[in-house]
Short mmCIF file of C-alpha atoms in Angstrom, two decimals:
data_model
loop_
_atom_site.label_atom_id
_atom_site.label_comp_id
_atom_site.label_asym_id
_atom_site.label_seq_id
_atom_site.Cartn_x
_atom_site.Cartn_y
_atom_site.Cartn_z
CA MET T 6 41.79 -102.08 -55.35
CA LEU T 7 39.74 -103.43 -58.20
CA GLU T 8 36.00 -102.50 -58.18
CA LYS T 9 35.03 -106.21 -58.16
CA ASP T 10 37.09 -106.83 -55.02
CA PHE T 11 35.73 -103.72 -53.38
CA TRP T 12 32.10 -104.77 -53.69
CA GLN T 13 32.96 -108.26 -52.39
CA ASP T 14 34.07 -106.70 -49.04
CA LYS T 15 30.68 -106.82 -47.29
CA LEU T 16 31.36 -104.18 -44.65
CA LYS T 17 32.62 -101.57 -47.04
CA SER T 18 29.83 -102.16 -49.50
CA GLN T 19 27.22 -101.89 -46.72
CA LYS T 20 28.74 -98.58 -45.59
CA ILE T 21 28.65 -97.15 -49.09
CA ILE T 22 25.08 -98.30 -49.71
CA LYS T 23 23.90 -96.76 -46.39
CA GLU T 24 25.73 -93.47 -47.26
CA LYS T 25 24.20 -93.50 -50.79
CA LYS T 26 20.76 -94.11 -49.27
CA LEU T 27 21.12 -91.09 -46.93
CA PHE T 28 22.07 -88.83 -49.81
CA GLU T 29 19.37 -90.22 -52.06
CA ASP T 30 16.73 -89.64 -49.40
CA LEU T 31 17.87 -85.94 -49.10
CA VAL T 32 17.75 -85.47 -52.92
CA VAL T 33 14.31 -87.21 -53.30
CA SER T 34 12.93 -85.16 -50.44
CA LEU T 35 14.29 -81.95 -51.97
CA ASP T 36 12.72 -82.81 -55.40
CA TYR T 37 9.41 -83.67 -53.72
CA SER T 38 9.43 -80.34 -51.86
CA ILE T 39 10.21 -78.29 -54.96
CA ASN T 40 7.47 -80.01 -57.00
CA GLN T 41 5.02 -79.71 -54.11
CA LEU T 42 5.75 -76.03 -53.66
CA LYS T 43 5.24 -75.33 -57.40
CA ASP T 44 1.89 -77.26 -57.27
CA LEU T 45 0.81 -75.36 -54.13
CA ASN T 46 1.74 -72.06 -55.73
CA ASP T 47 -0.38 -72.86 -58.86
CA LEU T 48 -3.27 -74.13 -56.66
CA TYR T 49 -3.15 -70.92 -54.48
CA GLU T 50 -3.20 -68.64 -57.51
CA LEU T 51 -6.25 -70.53 -58.81
CA ALA T 52 -7.97 -70.31 -55.39
CA ILE T 53 -7.27 -66.54 -55.32
CA ASP T 54 -8.76 -66.12 -58.80
CA GLU T 55 -11.90 -68.10 -57.84
CA ASN T 56 -11.96 -66.56 -54.35
CA ASN T 57 -12.19 -70.10 -52.84
CA ILE T 58 -11.45 -69.84 -49.13
CA ASP T 59 -11.52 -73.61 -48.49
CA ILE T 60 -8.77 -74.25 -51.01
CA GLN T 61 -6.72 -71.31 -49.65
CA LYS T 62 -6.91 -72.88 -46.08
CA GLU T 63 -5.93 -76.27 -47.56
CA VAL T 64 -2.90 -74.72 -49.34
CA SER T 65 -1.88 -72.99 -46.11
CA GLN T 66 -2.03 -76.30 -44.24
CA ASN T 67 0.04 -78.01 -46.97
CA ILE T 68 2.66 -75.27 -46.74
CA ILE T 69 3.03 -75.89 -42.99
CA ASN T 70 3.54 -79.64 -43.69
CA LEU T 71 6.10 -78.77 -46.38
CA LYS T 72 7.85 -76.46 -43.91
CA SER T 73 8.12 -79.40 -41.50
CA ILE T 74 9.70 -81.62 -44.14
CA ALA T 75 12.19 -78.84 -44.99
CA LYS T 76 13.09 -78.43 -41.32
CA LYS T 77 13.85 -82.17 -41.02
CA ASN T 78 16.11 -81.98 -44.07
CA GLU T 79 17.85 -78.94 -42.67
CA ILE T 80 18.64 -80.88 -39.54
CA LYS T 81 20.07 -83.76 -41.64
CA CYS T 82 22.29 -81.22 -43.37
CA PHE T 83 23.56 -79.97 -40.05
CA LEU T 84 24.45 -83.56 -39.12
CA SER T 85 26.92 -83.75 -41.98
CA SER T 86 30.30 -84.56 -40.37
CA GLU T 87 31.87 -87.85 -41.34
CA ALA T 88 30.72 -89.77 -38.26
CA ASP T 89 27.19 -88.27 -37.80
CA PRO T 90 25.38 -90.89 -39.89
CA LEU T 91 26.92 -93.77 -37.97
CA ASP T 92 25.47 -95.96 -35.29
CA SER T 93 26.58 -95.35 -31.77
CA TYR T 94 27.71 -96.88 -28.48
CA VAL T 95 26.47 -95.23 -25.29
CA GLU T 96 28.30 -95.93 -22.02
CA ILE T 97 26.73 -94.93 -18.73
CA HIS T 98 28.59 -95.14 -15.37
CA ALA T 99 27.20 -94.25 -11.97
CA GLY T 100 29.33 -91.76 -10.20
CA ALA T 101 30.15 -91.45 -6.44
CA GLY T 102 26.97 -91.55 -4.28
CA GLY T 103 26.04 -95.17 -4.04
CA THR T 104 22.42 -96.13 -4.55
CA GLU T 105 21.46 -92.55 -5.58
CA SER T 106 23.92 -92.39 -8.34
CA GLN T 107 23.04 -95.94 -9.50
CA ASP T 108 19.40 -95.05 -9.62
CA TRP T 109 20.26 -91.87 -11.69
CA ALA T 110 22.36 -93.96 -14.08
CA ASP T 111 19.37 -96.30 -14.46
CA MET T 112 17.11 -93.29 -15.17
CA LEU T 113 19.49 -92.14 -17.89
CA ARG T 114 19.60 -95.64 -19.41
CA LYS T 115 15.82 -95.72 -19.59
CA MET T 116 15.75 -92.24 -21.07
CA TYR T 117 18.14 -93.25 -23.88
CA LEU T 118 16.23 -96.44 -24.66
CA LYS T 119 12.88 -94.57 -24.73
CA TRP T 120 14.45 -92.00 -26.99
CA SER T 121 15.58 -94.81 -29.31
CA ASP T 122 12.09 -96.34 -29.26
CA ASN T 123 10.49 -92.95 -30.15
CA ARG T 124 12.77 -92.65 -33.18
CA ASN T 125 12.36 -96.31 -34.17
CA TYR T 126 16.04 -96.97 -33.67
CA LYS T 127 17.21 -100.53 -32.84
CA TYR T 128 19.19 -100.91 -29.66
CA GLN T 129 20.99 -103.69 -27.91
CA ILE T 130 22.36 -103.74 -24.35
CA VAL T 131 25.93 -104.96 -24.81
CA SER T 132 26.80 -105.16 -21.10
CA GLU T 133 25.23 -104.10 -17.84
CA HIS T 134 26.18 -104.32 -14.16
CA LYS T 135 23.29 -103.90 -11.70
CA GLY T 136 23.48 -101.82 -8.58
CA ASP T 137 23.50 -103.32 -5.08
CA GLU T 138 20.05 -102.01 -4.05
CA ALA T 139 18.66 -100.21 -7.10
CA GLY T 140 19.72 -98.97 -10.47
CA ILE T 141 22.86 -99.83 -12.38
CA LYS T 142 26.58 -99.36 -11.86
CA SER T 143 27.29 -99.30 -15.57
CA THR T 144 25.90 -100.15 -18.97
CA THR T 145 26.90 -100.18 -22.63
CA ILE T 146 24.17 -99.82 -25.29
CA LYS T 147 24.53 -100.07 -28.99
CA ILE T 148 22.00 -97.89 -30.88
CA GLU T 149 21.47 -98.39 -34.63
CA GLY T 150 19.72 -96.01 -37.06
CA ASP T 151 20.13 -92.99 -39.30
CA TYR T 152 22.25 -90.20 -37.73
CA VAL T 153 22.42 -91.79 -34.25
CA PHE T 154 25.89 -90.57 -33.45
CA GLY T 155 25.07 -87.07 -34.81
CA TRP T 156 22.12 -86.82 -32.43
CA LEU T 157 23.97 -88.25 -29.38
CA LYS T 158 27.47 -86.96 -29.67
CA LYS T 159 26.77 -83.89 -27.51
CA GLU T 160 25.45 -86.12 -24.65
CA SER T 161 28.98 -87.13 -23.67
CA GLY T 162 29.88 -85.75 -20.27
CA ILE T 163 28.85 -85.73 -16.63
CA HIS T 164 25.11 -85.61 -15.90
CA ARG T 165 23.89 -84.35 -12.52
CA LEU T 166 20.58 -84.87 -10.75
CA VAL T 167 19.48 -82.93 -7.58
CA ARG T 168 16.41 -84.33 -5.88
CA ILE T 169 14.90 -85.41 -2.58
CA SER T 170 16.06 -88.91 -2.17
CA PRO T 171 13.50 -91.74 -2.09
CA PHE T 172 16.25 -93.84 -0.38
CA ASP T 173 16.94 -91.42 2.48
CA SER T 174 14.65 -91.84 5.45
CA GLY T 175 15.36 -88.18 6.37
CA ALA T 176 14.03 -87.02 3.00
CA ARG T 177 17.19 -84.93 2.38
CA ARG T 178 18.29 -83.47 -0.87
CA HIS T 179 20.96 -85.43 -2.71
CA THR T 180 23.12 -84.63 -5.75
CA SER T 181 23.84 -87.60 -7.98
CA PHE T 182 26.32 -87.92 -10.82
CA ALA T 183 26.65 -90.27 -13.75
CA SER T 184 28.94 -90.18 -16.75
CA VAL T 185 27.72 -90.74 -20.28
CA TRP T 186 30.18 -91.42 -23.11
CA VAL T 187 29.10 -91.63 -26.69
CA TYR T 188 31.24 -93.31 -29.41
CA PRO T 189 30.52 -93.92 -33.13
CA VAL T 190 30.41 -97.51 -34.33
CA ILE T 191 33.37 -97.50 -36.76
#
């Protein structure tokens, strides 16, 4: 395929540009961390020579901040399989148990939407079927952002909740099940 034709394919070019941005962000962050560490080392040596406690404390705080940046980059490196940087579909289905399971599925949906909000990811509810009394029977959510599938891929499976039911007049303990399936947006 000619290079000109390749870049005219909008989907392929967007994928490559997104992948390029992810790698550039890692490299820029690494360069920043190296330069910052050198500067902090020089400043610390100067503070020791002058016996300046305030600058030593400031350097210590900056090292803690630098460690936080390095930890975030380390996590990005762990999320390095081919599908990890992709967007994701999350399917949630209430299990057996009627209203209890439908309420549990709704709690899971709210949890994933709140998680998306906290990370500034965009989400879209693709489809949703409401429960008869409360909750949802099923939903499909598309979540868009950096490394969404990498973060969510281990969420696939059956989720169980044991609680005193707010829907049971006898206030008995109920076990509710819901399935969560996570797929990358290819």
